[in-house]
XYZ file of C-alpha atoms in Angstrom:
481
model
C -31.137 -185.587 107.799
C -30.367 -182.603 109.985
C -32.824 -182.116 112.898
C -35.359 -179.384 112.233
C -38.569 -178.029 113.761
C -41.748 -179.923 112.847
C -45.091 -178.257 112.109
C -47.616 -181.079 111.699
C -50.994 -179.848 110.413
C -53.946 -182.249 110.511
C -57.385 -181.409 109.147
C -60.588 -183.416 109.527
C -62.425 -185.147 106.687
C -60.559 -183.596 103.733
C -61.363 -185.406 100.472
C -57.994 -185.889 98.768
C -59.239 -184.528 95.435
C -60.774 -181.411 97.031
C -57.632 -179.347 96.460
C -55.982 -177.724 93.484
C -52.674 -179.554 93.816
C -54.489 -182.901 93.490
C -56.042 -181.818 90.217
C -59.332 -180.167 91.189
C -59.827 -177.182 88.856
C -62.569 -175.610 91.000
C -61.542 -175.833 94.656
C -59.420 -172.867 95.706
C -56.588 -174.039 97.967
C -53.716 -171.722 97.006
C -51.727 -172.197 100.210
C -51.785 -176.001 100.097
C -50.961 -175.800 96.392
C -47.959 -173.576 97.154
C -46.841 -175.960 99.910
C -46.944 -178.852 97.430
C -45.073 -176.805 94.808
C -42.150 -176.183 97.176
C -42.244 -179.707 98.579
C -43.454 -183.258 97.977
C -46.989 -184.514 97.388
C -47.990 -188.113 98.102
C -50.426 -189.303 95.458
C -51.492 -192.497 97.245
C -51.880 -191.700 100.952
C -54.502 -193.437 103.089
C -56.089 -193.339 106.496
C -55.863 -196.518 108.541
C -59.549 -196.208 109.432
C -62.135 -193.944 107.741
C -63.657 -192.492 110.921
C -62.243 -189.946 113.361
C -61.405 -191.586 116.684
C -59.749 -194.807 115.448
C -57.869 -192.945 112.712
C -56.419 -190.527 115.250
C -55.503 -193.317 117.671
C -53.739 -195.146 114.853
C -51.888 -191.981 113.811
C -50.828 -191.333 117.416
C -49.497 -194.831 118.072
C -48.198 -195.745 114.610
C -50.146 -198.999 114.878
C -53.187 -200.438 113.131
C -56.599 -200.263 114.762
C -56.792 -204.032 115.301
C -53.465 -203.841 117.181
C -54.619 -201.161 119.626
C -58.372 -201.813 120.055
C -59.698 -198.289 119.486
C -62.429 -199.566 117.209
C -64.898 -196.721 116.796
C -65.948 -193.295 118.039
C -66.844 -194.846 121.400
C -63.305 -196.144 122.019
C -61.086 -193.031 122.392
C -57.294 -193.124 122.773
C -56.303 -192.817 126.451
C -52.524 -192.639 126.185
C -51.711 -196.339 125.727
C -49.941 -197.762 123.866
C -47.212 -195.168 123.589
C -47.608 -192.307 121.098
C -44.999 -190.456 119.030
C -45.745 -187.381 121.151
C -44.951 -189.331 124.287
C -41.666 -190.569 122.797
C -40.698 -186.991 121.931
C -41.540 -185.718 125.410
C -39.543 -188.575 126.982
C -36.510 -187.460 124.988
C -36.801 -183.859 126.113
C -38.458 -182.297 123.084
C -41.192 -179.683 123.352
C -44.195 -181.307 121.676
C -47.438 -179.343 122.024
C -50.840 -179.814 120.415
C -53.306 -177.151 119.326
C -56.910 -177.945 118.452
C -58.877 -181.125 117.870
C -57.363 -184.376 119.127
C -60.516 -186.470 119.675
C -58.823 -188.456 122.425
C -60.296 -189.440 125.792
C -59.529 -186.192 127.613
C -60.849 -186.234 131.184
C -57.339 -185.808 132.586
C -55.759 -188.639 130.581
C -52.110 -188.115 129.662
C -51.935 -188.393 125.872
C -48.208 -187.650 125.761
C -48.019 -183.961 124.814
C -46.040 -181.366 126.697
C -49.170 -179.179 126.563
C -52.599 -179.431 124.932
C -53.894 -176.022 123.816
C -57.639 -175.623 123.216
C -58.109 -179.409 122.838
C -61.311 -180.879 121.449
C -61.831 -184.358 122.876
C -64.682 -186.874 122.714
C -67.865 -186.128 124.647
C -67.668 -187.033 128.346
C -64.511 -189.074 127.773
C -66.521 -191.812 126.045
C -67.725 -190.362 122.747
C -70.379 -191.944 120.549
C -71.254 -195.129 122.448
C -74.425 -195.510 120.382
C -72.185 -196.366 117.445
C -70.986 -199.445 119.349
C -74.383 -201.091 118.773
C -73.755 -203.217 115.678
C -76.492 -205.845 116.134
C -79.866 -204.335 115.163
C -78.764 -200.751 115.860
C -81.017 -197.713 115.646
C -80.517 -196.180 112.213
C -79.556 -192.530 111.775
C -81.094 -189.921 109.506
C -78.599 -187.451 108.055
C -81.059 -185.685 105.765
C -81.504 -182.781 108.187
C -77.780 -182.111 108.099
C -77.775 -182.169 104.300
C -80.762 -179.826 104.186
C -78.935 -177.218 106.250
C -75.884 -177.183 103.972
C -75.003 -173.798 102.534
C -73.754 -170.390 103.619
C -73.521 -169.293 107.249
C -71.437 -169.608 110.384
C -70.674 -172.526 112.680
C -68.782 -173.213 115.871
C -66.321 -175.233 113.787
C -65.444 -172.217 111.627
C -65.017 -170.146 114.781
C -62.939 -172.859 116.456
C -60.513 -173.131 113.552
C -59.978 -169.370 113.555
C -59.245 -169.576 117.290
C -56.787 -172.426 116.749
C -55.030 -170.331 114.106
C -54.618 -167.512 116.625
C -53.174 -169.973 119.144
C -50.747 -171.222 116.484
C -49.568 -167.709 115.638
C -48.891 -166.984 119.307
C -47.149 -170.327 119.764
C -44.797 -169.739 116.849
C -43.986 -166.237 118.113
C -43.125 -167.632 121.540
C -40.909 -170.427 120.166
C -39.219 -168.583 117.298
C -35.884 -168.471 119.097
C -35.867 -171.959 120.666
C -32.425 -173.557 120.475
C -33.729 -177.134 120.285
C -36.069 -178.386 117.517
C -39.712 -178.366 118.565
C -42.917 -180.048 117.410
C -46.335 -178.443 117.240
C -49.309 -180.610 116.199
C -51.905 -178.194 114.805
C -55.358 -179.731 114.352
C -58.146 -178.059 112.411
C -61.689 -179.430 112.365
C -62.698 -178.165 108.901
C -63.861 -179.292 106.390
C -65.698 -181.755 108.669
C -69.486 -181.156 108.658
C -71.625 -179.219 109.319
C -71.564 -178.347 105.639
C -71.584 -174.609 106.365
C -69.220 -172.194 104.613
C -68.677 -168.475 105.175
C -71.090 -166.656 102.816
C -68.373 -164.811 100.903
C -66.575 -168.102 100.208
C -69.733 -170.104 99.464
C -70.582 -167.502 96.817
C -67.381 -168.464 94.980
C -68.859 -171.890 94.168
C -71.940 -171.558 91.920
C -73.912 -174.797 92.032
C -73.851 -175.168 88.250
C -70.035 -175.358 88.388
C -69.853 -178.006 91.109
C -69.060 -181.505 89.790
C -71.117 -184.576 90.555
C -69.414 -187.580 92.213
C -69.026 -191.128 90.905
C -72.110 -193.376 91.040
C -74.294 -190.819 92.794
C -77.642 -191.865 91.275
C -79.484 -194.995 92.481
C -79.333 -196.582 89.022
C -75.512 -196.423 89.127
C -74.974 -197.500 92.744
C -72.604 -200.470 93.117
C -74.559 -203.614 93.932
C -72.964 -204.746 97.181
C -74.701 -205.770 100.431
C -72.344 -203.766 102.670
C -72.998 -200.572 100.697
C -76.745 -201.271 100.629
C -76.622 -201.469 104.431
C -74.653 -198.211 104.659
C -77.333 -196.411 102.697
C -80.197 -197.881 104.728
C -78.397 -197.094 107.993
C -78.110 -193.386 107.199
C -81.496 -193.154 105.421
C -79.742 -192.563 102.115
C -81.462 -195.470 100.366
C -83.893 -193.245 98.463
C -81.073 -191.275 96.877
C -80.441 -187.529 96.714
C -81.467 -184.786 94.352
C -78.873 -183.222 92.093
C -79.460 -179.907 93.871
C -78.652 -181.483 97.239
C -75.447 -183.082 96.006
C -74.245 -179.871 94.382
C -75.226 -177.647 97.338
C -73.567 -179.875 99.953
C -70.446 -180.145 97.804
C -70.322 -176.367 97.270
C -70.520 -175.814 101.028
C -67.848 -178.446 101.583
C -65.585 -176.803 99.027
C -66.180 -173.516 100.836
C -65.103 -174.924 104.196
C -62.053 -176.404 102.472
C -61.094 -172.982 101.113
C -61.650 -171.565 104.604
C -59.318 -174.241 106.000
C -56.735 -173.312 103.375
C -56.934 -169.689 104.478
C -56.180 -170.669 108.076
C -53.235 -172.779 106.961
C -52.004 -169.848 104.871
C -51.963 -167.600 107.917
C -49.841 -170.114 109.823
C -47.411 -170.655 106.943
C -47.069 -166.874 106.577
C -46.121 -166.715 110.248
C -43.230 -169.110 109.561
C -41.949 -166.563 107.073
C -42.588 -163.627 109.409
C -40.667 -165.245 112.263
C -37.828 -166.492 110.000
C -38.772 -170.110 110.719
C -39.424 -171.377 107.191
C -35.819 -172.457 106.592
C -35.638 -174.324 109.910
C -39.086 -175.945 109.914
C -40.445 -178.949 108.043
C -44.200 -178.991 107.446
C -46.452 -182.016 107.030
C -50.097 -181.604 106.057
C -52.639 -184.434 105.978
C -56.152 -185.343 107.144
C -57.627 -188.091 109.305
C -59.858 -189.433 106.480
C -61.866 -188.268 103.493
C -65.518 -187.484 102.676
C -67.861 -189.292 100.270
C -69.774 -186.179 99.049
C -72.613 -188.282 97.646
C -70.468 -190.864 95.843
C -72.224 -194.265 95.816
C -75.187 -192.437 97.430
C -73.317 -191.756 100.699
C -72.306 -188.597 102.565
C -69.756 -188.716 105.373
C -66.791 -191.076 105.572
C -67.097 -194.762 106.579
C -66.278 -196.593 103.316
C -63.094 -197.987 101.789
C -63.559 -196.176 98.494
C -60.890 -193.564 97.862
C -63.202 -190.614 98.534
C -63.328 -191.743 102.187
C -60.158 -193.789 102.702
C -57.621 -191.708 100.752
C -56.190 -188.522 102.256
C -54.127 -185.598 100.995
C -50.542 -185.657 102.219
C -48.019 -182.893 101.518
C -44.657 -182.134 103.065
C -42.185 -179.306 102.559
C -39.124 -177.743 104.142
C -35.391 -178.367 104.480
C -34.199 -181.575 102.729
C -37.656 -182.301 101.279
C -37.590 -182.754 97.481
C -39.137 -179.787 95.698
C -42.016 -180.258 93.277
C -41.981 -184.039 93.631
C -44.970 -186.391 93.403
C -44.524 -189.735 95.184
C -46.502 -192.721 93.923
C -45.394 -195.133 96.685
C -48.444 -195.935 98.855
C -48.272 -194.473 102.382
C -50.641 -194.220 105.348
C -51.119 -192.316 108.579
C -49.133 -194.806 110.675
C -46.066 -193.560 108.789
C -46.345 -190.285 110.699
C -44.890 -191.864 113.880
C -41.310 -192.386 112.632
C -41.643 -189.235 110.513
C -42.153 -187.023 113.577
C -39.217 -188.528 115.454
C -36.791 -188.388 112.537
C -37.652 -184.765 111.771
C -36.349 -183.432 115.089
C -33.552 -185.979 115.571
C -35.240 -188.147 118.203
C -34.460 -191.856 118.528
C -36.954 -194.387 117.191
C -36.990 -197.198 119.734
C -40.276 -198.810 118.662
C -38.886 -201.228 116.088
C -42.076 -203.257 115.600
C -44.131 -200.480 113.994
C -45.781 -201.215 110.604
C -44.470 -197.946 109.210
C -41.663 -196.065 107.467
C -40.492 -192.467 107.687
C -42.145 -190.287 105.069
C -38.942 -188.284 104.734
C -37.132 -191.409 103.572
C -39.930 -192.412 101.205
C -39.975 -188.894 99.726
C -36.245 -188.934 99.055
C -36.249 -192.346 97.375
C -37.591 -193.736 94.129
C -41.170 -195.009 93.897
C -41.462 -198.518 95.321
C -43.960 -201.329 95.521
C -45.645 -201.209 98.906
C -48.917 -202.326 100.497
C -50.808 -200.112 102.933
C -53.738 -201.184 105.083
C -56.998 -199.743 106.347
C -59.908 -201.224 108.282
C -63.356 -200.221 109.556
C -65.414 -201.575 112.468
C -67.871 -198.813 113.281
C -71.378 -197.502 112.629
C -73.048 -198.228 109.324
C -71.646 -201.755 109.141
C -72.660 -205.133 110.493
C -69.174 -206.641 110.184
C -65.569 -205.624 109.696
C -64.167 -204.375 106.410
C -60.497 -204.365 105.418
C -58.522 -202.720 102.623
C -55.152 -203.401 101.026
C -53.754 -200.839 98.602
C -51.131 -202.751 96.620
C -49.590 -200.325 94.175
C -52.128 -200.028 91.322
C -54.665 -202.419 92.871
C -57.043 -202.011 95.754
C -58.544 -205.041 97.502
C -61.492 -204.709 99.892
C -62.434 -207.657 102.128
C -65.868 -207.713 103.761
C -66.596 -210.231 106.518
C -69.673 -212.147 105.395
C -69.910 -210.416 101.997
C -68.119 -210.554 98.616
C -64.726 -208.857 98.188
C -63.944 -206.056 95.760
C -60.937 -205.535 93.520
C -60.154 -202.334 91.618
C -57.375 -201.380 89.228
C -56.862 -197.747 90.204
C -54.459 -197.087 87.340
C -57.171 -197.884 84.787
C -60.191 -197.096 86.959
C -59.438 -194.276 89.457
C -63.165 -193.765 90.213
C -63.549 -197.420 91.266
C -66.432 -198.086 88.904
C -65.422 -201.581 87.751
C -65.152 -204.319 90.374
C -62.797 -206.968 88.969
C -63.337 -209.540 91.720
C -65.677 -211.702 89.651
C -63.497 -211.880 86.554
C -61.686 -215.197 85.934
C -58.442 -213.510 84.883
C -58.128 -211.818 88.289
C -58.738 -214.824 90.569
C -55.035 -215.454 91.194
C -54.548 -211.818 92.236
C -57.649 -212.013 94.419
C -56.328 -215.092 96.231
C -52.922 -213.480 96.602
C -54.515 -210.406 98.191
C -56.476 -212.535 100.643
C -53.312 -214.416 101.611
C -51.558 -211.114 102.251
C -54.476 -209.897 104.361
C -54.577 -213.105 106.408
C -50.835 -212.879 107.008
C -51.566 -209.550 108.702
C -54.641 -210.603 110.699
C -57.543 -213.050 110.860
C -60.430 -210.868 109.618
C -63.174 -213.027 111.112
C -61.445 -213.387 114.480
C -60.830 -209.633 114.667
C -64.485 -209.013 113.779
C -65.559 -211.224 116.694
C -63.096 -209.438 118.986
C -64.518 -206.064 117.944
C -68.110 -207.082 118.594
C -67.200 -208.438 122.027
C -65.389 -205.212 122.918
C -68.305 -203.094 121.716
C -70.792 -205.162 123.711
C -68.638 -204.670 126.810
C -68.571 -200.913 126.205
C -72.361 -200.858 125.927
C -72.743 -202.808 129.162
C -70.318 -200.481 130.944
C -72.495 -197.569 129.812
C -75.609 -199.085 131.398
C -76.808 -201.408 128.664
C -78.387 -201.032 125.259
C -81.531 -199.237 126.448
C -79.537 -196.631 128.366
C -77.216 -196.057 125.409
C -80.152 -195.620 123.047
C -81.830 -193.227 125.467
C -78.617 -191.152 125.690
C -78.858 -190.780 121.932
C -76.323 -189.493 119.449
C -74.926 -186.173 118.334
C -73.920 -185.191 114.816
C -70.584 -183.618 115.707
C -68.318 -183.437 118.731
C -68.775 -180.020 120.373
C -65.993 -177.479 120.544
C -64.581 -176.610 123.991
C -67.294 -174.955 126.077
C -70.085 -176.113 123.755
C -72.597 -178.777 124.812
C -73.261 -181.856 122.720
C -76.648 -181.720 120.988
C -77.947 -185.203 121.748
C -80.841 -186.574 119.719
C -82.876 -189.518 120.931
C -82.889 -192.679 118.811
C -85.664 -194.487 120.623
């Protein structure tokens, strides 16, 4: 594959099915749809952890969360182990970032040539309160849901600013002789669930679909999910109006995101860069939108764990849909191969997306895990072609046939005819890691983080904040005493 420029666009919390090219008839994402039409769309792409900070650390390093120890939003990436951006910089490539990274910040070298308008975790530590897993203070997200609707937010403003930075960056590098990489990070459609009024008006509540298992009488009966709902004060359920209004606002922020991406893709045309630039679009994780009674990310269901993934440009198959499972760790070799850099990290659990896109669909297992707020113990996911296997430390597993049951309504784990497959999945998981031992390791690391922050009482007094502030904005801490 001939070396080309690489425009890597990452959004935050984009539900895979909240886009036209993934089959949503309501959400207006014309620019992502056009990108998919002239390129390749991955039907089965996953995050390696359904929460921001670990997902981004995993994407940066090409390694799983349990391999690198960035467990939750209180364990931000500090530049070790090595990132794909660091490997590119070492080999003399210009590799800049624009926008949200959610790394440590505070002067840490994350491997980029330059970070433009970076959004990092608060105070270099992030959400330490989320490290309390043993009798933690619960969080109430109802206020956030109540504010969902039309308006303005610092996140909308920040994404517009990042777009302007991207347009300037492309203009400055249009004539570069050597392939470059720019990692453009938008924060939408991450909450707050606030959409520009003119876009919100495009989504009448009566037209907005309702998610799978959103009513209490249809909730899956599983102790880990029961705990999720209690933790976020979702255990009383939500009104239909709330679910539709939050979803409409979320769709609006997704359309707003698509508009920003459209401006950047238009700039490639304007600067005659389209034919020399490959584009990859994906997100760090999804959004539940009321499915199973939950808003936010956090779970291993596809609404949270699956992500959109689209690529286009020179040598990328046009109009192709890839069924081979992929995940965010695959972005590491993808970035290096795109520009012609050498891949010297041979022990990565990943493959180049360019190679997967050019080949036939193959059997492949991808992996995700979660060790953060809303859970008492670790959860692990294997996506094995048509099947998904979820392992919960201290709780029953789940098994879904996504070919027959894409909404994950029918747990097959208790059926006699699936016991051999269930055992096979557990063997495959245990060949990758010891789930109980990793869970103990996580809890020990989180306890150490709490102690380093002054102990449980001090962490609780510091409180939590709903969303990481944009540059120059102060975190709005709320006490959880």
